[in-house]
C-alpha angles and dihedrals in degrees: 000000000000126000115267121224126239115239110252100186110063121193107260093218100038100034122109093225094078091052100041102036095083097032104055122063116263089227093050125109088246091062094043092053093045096049100034104021094099089059098037097045104019114173088243090064089071099037093112090061093066139058125251093238132040140066120327119266127216102282108274093225090059093047093047091049092049090049091053094048090044091057093045093049096040094236129159118238092263092046091050093053090046090051090050090053098048109019111083092204092063093054089043090054090049091062106293094292120189118269090246095049105137121255126225140220119281088235088073087073090050090050093049092051090050092049092050092047091053094046131093091248107040093162097050095123090058093041091056092058093050093046092052091049091050093051090048090055094246097125118076132177100271123094137183122206129206143138138216133202118257113200115223123245096232137069118264109244129220121225097268092050092045092053093048094046093047093051090046089052092056092048091048093050095048123089120243096270095048092043090056091052092047093050089051091066095048105108100177096077091234113131091200091223097121124077093205122092116266116273102250135129099273090191090062108089093198092053091051092049091049091051092052091048095050094047091047091052090049090051093050091047091053092048092048091052092051095044110115092001121127104236136167119274093254092056092045091052092049091048092052090052091050091049091051092052093048093047097047102046109028138070132178120238128217090264090058096251122129121236139170110280117240093233141074115238116233094238100027118177107228100186137022089207090062107019092177095064118098143182108268139185124210087183136356090269100037120070132173141174121237133032144327123241113210124200135187111205134190101228095205099054094021090227123145111239101179140009138190139174127213138174113281094253096055116107118245093239091058091067095044100085093057091045093049095048091094092054092047089052090050093048092049091053099253089124130040116266118243120262114265120252095014122169094257094049095044090206091287099094113134113246091218118075106246136187124200125197142148125254092282087076096043096105125136098239093052093047091049093049091051091051090050091052093050094250123139107235108212090176124141118244121207115252116250115260134198131193122263095003097299123154111290125228090257090066090063119082108232116197107188093179093056093034095233141119123210119203127215088264088060095248117140130216128184121244111243109203122215113243090214106084091197094057113113091230110065092190145338137219112205120193093190114160092015088073093058095073098027115122090213095054093110090056094045112041147348095201115120091222093053133245121327124191117202122214119209124208088250099048093125094051093048093047091049091049092052090050092050095050089053090060107103094216094050090044090053091049090050093050091049096047113032098060089064090078090056090060092048092051088050088056089053097050102030091116119067097220115048091010116058092358110061118224099206138055129237131043096261093054093043090052092049092047093049090048091052090050089054089051091054092049090048091054091051089051093047088056090056090048091052102245113193140160130239123187092225102045104019118217119018139161127236 
């Protein structure tokens, strides 16, 4: 299939431009896509996705525009194609197409997403928006980090359902000969053909226990049969999923029977339909199932400069290095610096590259990496805590240069460093016998061996961060800047479906979908900022 070309000469009397030009706002996304769409999403941008010979495709610019509007409006594929057919604004945004311009099948959108995912630049639609903003001088050197929960599109499964679905997945992936052998080792009598739960008395504890035991034995029998056997990739993948389910949820009692373990595995699979989804916590009291969407935002222009998606149980700081790579490149001179005094910066842009984030990003490794890159980390660090109201670590004076720690009672202990560099404790200062006669012992520790203070490899970075966040001026700057990312995340997830609730399965697809949503929100913001094109200077802002 070759790339189709977007019509450039619309019929004056039948075109949607004459009707929509005076009826949609000039700062709306409709106007931005109509006036600048041929430069943002030129057909040539997608030329590598198509062959050099074959029948013509739907013009890529039209498909890309529909994809952007679909994400912004929260439409399904069928709803997006229907809107393109009957809503004049959609055809106007696609280049002022005639009212009777033919529609296309919703599978075209599916095909375009697959082609982008398999290409060398899967995020090119988002990258185009950021590149235009950079050239227009709308991207400075400050960034704000944050994440938001993305609820999965599948039902969370209990242990019994997980076991049945995982065994069914192995049987479905196997060929006829292997399936026969696998069914021969199933001793429960269940053919695993039905999706519904087994018909037992669920109020009978013994019946429930027997069901778990029989399914667990079937799972182990299947895995034992496959062990050491050369099998296709699909069967191997299904077997690994089955092994993960068995290992995370089951334990064997002294009598040899299998039962549900009274624990929650750290990386527990919650669905065989979407094995990448995980239990997550945005706070200690707020849990969710699915993924996290991470965004890096320029607080001055309120444009998103990078996105990522992770499983719901991944910490926010783990995604930060990949998000901040674009800022590090800019700081190191790999990308052109923004023009001074631009409209978005208002002449008040800080000269020093700065990153803002809440305490979820206040980890030692991230702070150290930002210092190394020459970036000011205005990231909150969690306050030190101690059990039962004892003195916290902050109330001890830690002198890294002298290698000592002084307690609130003015007693000093040396820091003994761990010779193993990979140990989580870089060093420790133990006060030991000095605590026995200390008048402040009751306020400091209840340990028989006395108080011990641990020293992390990033103690200096964490101490400096706590000192910075106590500065009133820096605290005021943080309060004025960091909340801007909250508003931007609200723009991203303001629609239930396609926003907070993902519409696809699998981490790779969720990440691509979230990135496309960020591109749509960026285009809407660029319309407000007055993005336009000049032949001499390229992209500029009003």
